[in-house]
């Protein structure tokens, strides 16, 4: 075996590494497989595909799927849940990229 052990460890730490099959992902999130497919159709999560064409999900995608499941469990339609999560992600990206925007606006008053 000539695989680099440090590379294997980094896969365990990689939030975006597509490690989980659809069946395992559905089990972990607590949903049926069609629910995961509906999230893919809505564009919320786009799983990688194995060489055989099977979906593979990352931990980051499973967290989004779990958030969508919680919203749907509260009565939110799947499409609305996906939109909410997408907007939350956009807001998080914006605030990460511009952490001092709010402070600068407040200090210039």
CSV table of N, CA and C in Angstrom, one decimal:
chain,number,residue,atom,x,y,z
A,1,UNK,N,0.8,-1.2,0.0
A,1,UNK,CA,0.0,0.0,0.0
A,1,UNK,C,0.9,1.2,0.0
A,2,UNK,N,0.8,2.0,-1.0
A,2,UNK,CA,1.6,3.2,-1.1
A,2,UNK,C,0.8,4.5,-0.9
A,3,UNK,N,-0.4,4.4,-0.4
A,3,UNK,CA,-1.2,5.6,-0.2
A,3,UNK,C,-0.6,6.4,0.9
A,4,UNK,N,-0.8,7.7,0.8
A,4,UNK,CA,-0.2,8.6,1.8
A,4,UNK,C,-1.2,8.7,2.9
A,5,UNK,N,-0.7,8.3,4.2
A,5,UNK,CA,-1.6,8.4,5.3
A,5,UNK,C,-2.1,9.8,5.7
A,6,UNK,N,-1.3,10.8,5.4
A,6,UNK,CA,-1.8,12.1,5.7
A,6,UNK,C,-2.9,12.5,4.8
A,7,UNK,N,-3.0,12.0,3.6
A,7,UNK,CA,-4.1,12.3,2.7
A,7,UNK,C,-5.4,11.7,3.2
A,8,UNK,N,-5.3,10.4,3.7
A,8,UNK,CA,-6.4,9.7,4.3
A,8,UNK,C,-7.0,10.5,5.5
A,9,UNK,N,-6.2,11.0,6.3
A,9,UNK,CA,-6.6,11.7,7.5
A,9,UNK,C,-7.3,13.0,7.0
A,10,UNK,N,-6.8,13.7,6.0
A,10,UNK,CA,-7.4,14.9,5.6
A,10,UNK,C,-8.8,14.7,5.0
A,11,UNK,N,-9.0,13.5,4.4
A,11,UNK,CA,-10.4,13.1,3.9
A,11,UNK,C,-11.4,13.1,5.1
A,12,UNK,N,-10.9,12.6,6.2
A,12,UNK,CA,-11.8,12.5,7.4
A,12,UNK,C,-12.2,13.9,7.9
A,13,UNK,N,-11.3,14.8,7.7
A,13,UNK,CA,-11.5,16.2,8.2
A,13,UNK,C,-12.2,17.1,7.2
A,14,UNK,N,-12.3,16.6,5.9
A,14,UNK,CA,-12.8,17.4,4.8
A,14,UNK,C,-14.3,17.4,4.8
A,15,UNK,N,-14.9,18.5,5.1
A,15,UNK,CA,-16.4,18.7,5.1
A,15,UNK,C,-17.0,18.4,3.8
A,16,UNK,N,-16.3,18.5,2.7
A,16,UNK,CA,-16.8,18.4,1.4
A,16,UNK,C,-16.5,17.1,0.7
A,17,UNK,N,-15.8,16.2,1.4
A,17,UNK,CA,-15.5,14.9,0.8
A,17,UNK,C,-16.7,14.0,0.7
A,18,UNK,N,-17.0,13.5,-0.5
A,18,UNK,CA,-18.3,12.8,-0.7
A,18,UNK,C,-18.1,11.3,-0.2
A,19,UNK,N,-18.4,11.1,1.1
A,19,UNK,CA,-18.1,9.8,1.7
A,19,UNK,C,-19.3,8.9,1.8
A,20,UNK,N,-20.5,9.5,1.8
A,20,UNK,CA,-21.7,8.7,2.2
A,20,UNK,C,-22.6,8.4,1.0
A,21,UNK,N,-23.0,7.1,0.9
A,21,UNK,CA,-23.9,6.7,-0.1
A,21,UNK,C,-25.3,7.3,0.2
A,22,UNK,N,-26.2,7.2,-0.8
A,22,UNK,CA,-27.5,7.8,-0.6
A,22,UNK,C,-28.2,7.0,0.6
A,23,UNK,N,-28.1,5.7,0.6
A,23,UNK,CA,-28.8,5.0,1.7
A,23,UNK,C,-28.3,5.4,3.1
A,24,UNK,N,-27.0,5.5,3.2
A,24,UNK,CA,-26.4,5.9,4.5
A,24,UNK,C,-26.7,7.3,4.8
A,25,UNK,N,-26.7,8.2,3.8
A,25,UNK,CA,-27.0,9.6,4.1
A,25,UNK,C,-28.5,9.7,4.5
A,26,UNK,N,-29.4,9.0,3.9
A,26,UNK,CA,-30.8,9.1,4.3
A,26,UNK,C,-31.0,8.6,5.7
A,27,UNK,N,-30.3,7.5,6.0
A,27,UNK,CA,-30.3,7.0,7.4
A,27,UNK,C,-29.8,8.0,8.4
A,28,UNK,N,-28.7,8.6,8.1
A,28,UNK,CA,-28.1,9.6,9.0
A,28,UNK,C,-29.0,10.8,9.3
A,29,UNK,N,-29.6,11.3,8.2
A,29,UNK,CA,-30.5,12.4,8.3
A,29,UNK,C,-31.9,12.1,8.8
A,30,UNK,N,-32.2,10.8,8.7
A,30,UNK,CA,-33.6,10.4,9.2
A,30,UNK,C,-34.7,10.6,8.2
A,31,UNK,N,-34.4,10.4,6.9
A,31,UNK,CA,-35.3,10.7,5.9
A,31,UNK,C,-35.3,9.5,4.9
A,32,UNK,N,-36.3,9.5,4.0
A,32,UNK,CA,-36.3,8.5,2.9
A,32,UNK,C,-35.5,9.0,1.8
A,33,UNK,N,-35.0,8.1,1.0
A,33,UNK,CA,-34.1,8.5,-0.1
A,33,UNK,C,-34.8,9.5,-1.1
A,34,UNK,N,-36.1,9.4,-1.4
A,34,UNK,CA,-36.7,10.4,-2.3
A,34,UNK,C,-36.6,11.8,-1.7
A,35,UNK,N,-36.5,12.0,-0.4
A,35,UNK,CA,-36.4,13.3,0.2
A,35,UNK,C,-35.0,13.9,-0.3
A,36,UNK,N,-34.0,13.1,-0.3
A,36,UNK,CA,-32.7,13.6,-0.7
A,36,UNK,C,-32.7,14.0,-2.2
A,37,UNK,N,-33.4,13.1,-3.0
A,37,UNK,CA,-33.5,13.4,-4.4
A,37,UNK,C,-34.3,14.8,-4.6
A,38,UNK,N,-35.3,15.0,-3.8
A,38,UNK,CA,-36.0,16.3,-3.9
A,38,UNK,C,-35.1,17.5,-3.6
A,39,UNK,N,-34.2,17.3,-2.7
A,39,UNK,CA,-33.3,18.4,-2.4
A,39,UNK,C,-32.3,18.7,-3.5
A,40,UNK,N,-32.0,17.6,-4.2
A,40,UNK,CA,-31.1,17.7,-5.4
A,40,UNK,C,-31.9,18.4,-6.5
A,41,UNK,N,-33.1,18.0,-6.7
A,41,UNK,CA,-33.9,18.6,-7.8
A,41,UNK,C,-34.1,20.1,-7.5
A,42,UNK,N,-34.2,20.5,-6.2
A,42,UNK,CA,-34.4,21.9,-5.9
A,42,UNK,C,-33.1,22.6,-5.9
A,43,UNK,N,-32.0,21.9,-6.1
A,43,UNK,CA,-30.7,22.6,-6.2
A,43,UNK,C,-30.0,22.9,-4.9
A,44,UNK,N,-30.5,22.4,-3.8
A,44,UNK,CA,-29.9,22.7,-2.5
A,44,UNK,C,-28.6,21.9,-2.4
A,45,UNK,N,-28.6,20.7,-2.7
A,45,UNK,CA,-27.4,19.9,-2.6
A,45,UNK,C,-27.3,19.1,-3.9
A,46,UNK,N,-26.1,19.1,-4.4
A,46,UNK,CA,-25.8,18.3,-5.6
A,46,UNK,C,-24.7,17.3,-5.3
A,47,UNK,N,-25.0,16.1,-5.0
A,47,UNK,CA,-24.0,15.1,-4.7
A,47,UNK,C,-23.1,14.8,-5.8
A,48,UNK,N,-21.9,14.4,-5.4
A,48,UNK,CA,-20.9,13.8,-6.4
A,48,UNK,C,-21.5,12.5,-6.9
A,49,UNK,N,-20.9,12.0,-7.9
A,49,UNK,CA,-21.3,10.7,-8.4
A,49,UNK,C,-20.1,9.8,-8.4
A,50,UNK,N,-20.3,8.5,-8.0
A,50,UNK,CA,-19.2,7.6,-8.1
A,50,UNK,C,-18.9,7.2,-9.5
A,51,UNK,N,-17.9,6.4,-9.8
A,51,UNK,CA,-17.7,5.9,-11.2
A,51,UNK,C,-18.8,5.1,-11.7
A,52,UNK,N,-19.6,4.5,-10.8
A,52,UNK,CA,-20.8,3.7,-11.2
A,52,UNK,C,-22.0,4.5,-11.3
A,53,UNK,N,-21.9,5.9,-11.0
A,53,UNK,CA,-23.1,6.7,-11.1
A,53,UNK,C,-23.9,6.9,-9.9
A,54,UNK,N,-23.4,6.3,-8.8
A,54,UNK,CA,-24.1,6.4,-7.5
A,54,UNK,C,-23.8,7.7,-6.8
A,55,UNK,N,-24.8,8.3,-6.2
A,55,UNK,CA,-24.7,9.5,-5.4
A,55,UNK,C,-23.8,9.3,-4.2
A,56,UNK,N,-23.0,10.3,-3.9
A,56,UNK,CA,-22.1,10.4,-2.7
A,56,UNK,C,-22.3,11.7,-2.1
A,57,UNK,N,-22.6,11.7,-0.8
A,57,UNK,CA,-22.8,13.0,-0.1
A,57,UNK,C,-21.7,13.3,0.9
A,58,UNK,N,-21.5,14.6,1.1
A,58,UNK,CA,-20.5,15.1,2.0
A,58,UNK,C,-21.2,15.4,3.4
A,59,UNK,N,-20.4,15.6,4.4
A,59,UNK,CA,-20.9,16.0,5.7
A,59,UNK,C,-21.6,17.3,5.6
A,60,UNK,N,-21.1,18.3,4.8
A,60,UNK,CA,-21.7,19.6,4.7
A,60,UNK,C,-23.1,19.4,4.1
A,61,UNK,N,-23.2,18.6,3.0
A,61,UNK,CA,-24.5,18.4,2.4
A,61,UNK,C,-25.4,17.7,3.3
A,62,UNK,N,-25.0,16.8,4.2
A,62,UNK,CA,-25.9,16.2,5.1
A,62,UNK,C,-26.4,17.1,6.2
A,63,UNK,N,-25.6,18.1,6.6
A,63,UNK,CA,-26.0,19.1,7.5
A,63,UNK,C,-27.1,20.0,6.9
A,64,UNK,N,-27.0,20.3,5.6
A,64,UNK,CA,-28.0,21.1,4.9
A,64,UNK,C,-29.3,20.2,4.8
A,65,UNK,N,-29.1,18.9,4.5
A,65,UNK,CA,-30.3,18.1,4.4
A,65,UNK,C,-31.0,17.9,5.7
A,66,UNK,N,-30.2,17.9,6.8
A,66,UNK,CA,-30.8,17.8,8.1
A,66,UNK,C,-31.6,19.1,8.5
A,67,UNK,N,-31.0,20.2,8.1
A,67,UNK,CA,-31.7,21.5,8.3
A,67,UNK,C,-33.0,21.6,7.5
A,68,UNK,N,-32.9,21.1,6.3
A,68,UNK,CA,-34.2,21.1,5.4
A,68,UNK,C,-35.2,20.1,6.0
A,69,UNK,N,-34.8,19.0,6.6
A,69,UNK,CA,-35.7,18.1,7.2
A,69,UNK,C,-36.4,18.7,8.4
A,70,UNK,N,-35.6,19.5,9.2
A,70,UNK,CA,-36.2,20.1,10.4
A,70,UNK,C,-37.3,21.2,9.9
A,71,UNK,N,-37.0,21.9,8.9
A,71,UNK,CA,-37.9,22.9,8.4
A,71,UNK,C,-39.2,22.2,7.8
A,72,UNK,N,-39.0,21.2,7.1
A,72,UNK,CA,-40.1,20.4,6.5
A,72,UNK,C,-41.0,19.8,7.6
A,73,UNK,N,-40.3,19.3,8.7
A,73,UNK,CA,-41.0,18.7,9.8
A,73,UNK,C,-41.9,19.8,10.5
A,74,UNK,N,-41.5,21.1,10.4
A,74,UNK,CA,-42.2,22.2,11.0
A,74,UNK,C,-43.3,22.7,10.1
A,75,UNK,N,-43.5,22.1,8.9
A,75,UNK,CA,-44.5,22.4,8.0
A,75,UNK,C,-44.1,23.3,6.8
A,76,UNK,N,-42.9,23.6,6.7
A,76,UNK,CA,-42.4,24.4,5.5
A,76,UNK,C,-42.3,23.5,4.3
A,77,UNK,N,-42.8,24.0,3.2
A,77,UNK,CA,-42.7,23.2,1.9
A,77,UNK,C,-41.2,23.0,1.6
A,78,UNK,N,-40.9,21.9,0.9
A,78,UNK,CA,-39.5,21.6,0.5
A,78,UNK,C,-38.8,22.8,-0.2
A,79,UNK,N,-39.5,23.3,-1.2
A,79,UNK,CA,-39.0,24.4,-2.0
A,79,UNK,C,-38.6,25.6,-1.2
A,80,UNK,N,-39.5,25.9,-0.2
A,80,UNK,CA,-39.3,27.1,0.6
A,80,UNK,C,-38.1,26.8,1.6
A,81,UNK,N,-38.1,25.6,2.1
A,81,UNK,CA,-37.0,25.2,3.0
A,81,UNK,C,-35.6,25.3,2.3
A,82,UNK,N,-35.6,24.9,1.0
A,82,UNK,CA,-34.3,25.0,0.3
A,82,UNK,C,-34.0,26.5,0.0
A,83,UNK,N,-35.0,27.3,-0.2
A,83,UNK,CA,-34.7,28.7,-0.4
A,83,UNK,C,-34.2,29.4,0.8
A,84,UNK,N,-34.8,29.0,2.0
A,84,UNK,CA,-34.4,29.6,3.2
A,84,UNK,C,-32.9,29.2,3.5
A,85,UNK,N,-32.6,28.0,3.3
A,85,UNK,CA,-31.2,27.5,3.6
A,85,UNK,C,-30.2,28.2,2.6
A,86,UNK,N,-30.6,28.3,1.4
A,86,UNK,CA,-29.7,29.0,0.4
A,86,UNK,C,-29.5,30.5,0.8
A,87,UNK,N,-30.5,31.1,1.3
A,87,UNK,CA,-30.4,32.5,1.7
A,87,UNK,C,-29.5,32.6,3.0
A,88,UNK,N,-29.7,31.7,3.9
A,88,UNK,CA,-28.8,31.6,5.1
A,88,UNK,C,-27.4,31.5,4.7
A,89,UNK,N,-27.1,30.6,3.7
A,89,UNK,CA,-25.7,30.4,3.3
A,89,UNK,C,-25.2,31.6,2.6
A,90,UNK,N,-26.0,32.3,1.8
A,90,UNK,CA,-25.5,33.6,1.2
A,90,UNK,C,-25.2,34.6,2.2
A,91,UNK,N,-26.1,34.7,3.2
A,91,UNK,CA,-25.8,35.7,4.3
A,91,UNK,C,-24.5,35.4,5.1
A,92,UNK,N,-24.3,34.1,5.4
A,92,UNK,CA,-23.1,33.7,6.1
A,92,UNK,C,-21.9,34.0,5.3
A,93,UNK,N,-21.9,33.7,4.0
A,93,UNK,CA,-20.8,34.1,3.1
A,93,UNK,C,-20.5,35.5,3.1
A,94,UNK,N,-21.6,36.4,3.0
A,94,UNK,CA,-21.4,37.8,3.0
A,94,UNK,C,-20.8,38.3,4.3
A,95,UNK,N,-21.3,37.8,5.4
A,95,UNK,CA,-20.8,38.3,6.7
A,95,UNK,C,-19.3,37.8,6.9
A,96,UNK,N,-19.0,36.6,6.4
A,96,UNK,CA,-17.6,36.1,6.5
A,96,UNK,C,-16.7,37.0,5.7
A,97,UNK,N,-17.1,37.4,4.5
A,97,UNK,CA,-16.3,38.2,3.6
A,97,UNK,C,-16.2,39.7,4.0
A,98,UNK,N,-17.2,40.2,4.7
A,98,UNK,CA,-17.3,41.6,5.1
A,98,UNK,C,-17.5,41.7,6.6
A,99,UNK,N,-16.6,41.2,7.4
A,99,UNK,CA,-16.9,41.2,8.9
A,99,UNK,C,-17.0,42.6,9.5
A,100,UNK,N,-16.4,43.6,8.9
A,100,UNK,CA,-16.4,45.0,9.5
A,100,UNK,C,-17.4,45.9,8.9
A,101,UNK,N,-18.1,45.5,7.9
A,101,UNK,CA,-19.1,46.4,7.3
A,101,UNK,C,-20.1,47.0,8.3
A,102,UNK,N,-20.6,46.2,9.2
A,102,UNK,CA,-21.6,46.8,10.1
A,102,UNK,C,-20.9,47.7,11.1
A,103,UNK,N,-19.7,47.5,11.5
A,103,UNK,CA,-19.0,48.4,12.4
A,103,UNK,C,-18.6,49.7,11.7
A,104,UNK,N,-18.2,49.6,10.5
A,104,UNK,CA,-17.9,50.9,9.8
A,104,UNK,C,-19.1,51.8,9.6
A,105,UNK,N,-20.2,51.2,9.3
A,105,UNK,CA,-21.4,52.0,9.1
A,105,UNK,C,-21.8,52.6,10.4
A,106,UNK,N,-21.7,51.9,11.5
A,106,UNK,CA,-22.1,52.4,12.8
A,106,UNK,C,-21.2,53.5,13.2
A,107,UNK,N,-19.9,53.4,12.9
A,107,UNK,CA,-18.9,54.4,13.4
A,107,UNK,C,-18.9,55.6,12.6
A,108,UNK,N,-19.5,55.6,11.4
A,108,UNK,CA,-19.5,56.8,10.5
A,108,UNK,C,-20.6,57.7,10.8
A,109,UNK,N,-21.5,57.3,11.7
A,109,UNK,CA,-22.7,58.1,12.0
A,109,UNK,C,-22.4,59.3,12.9
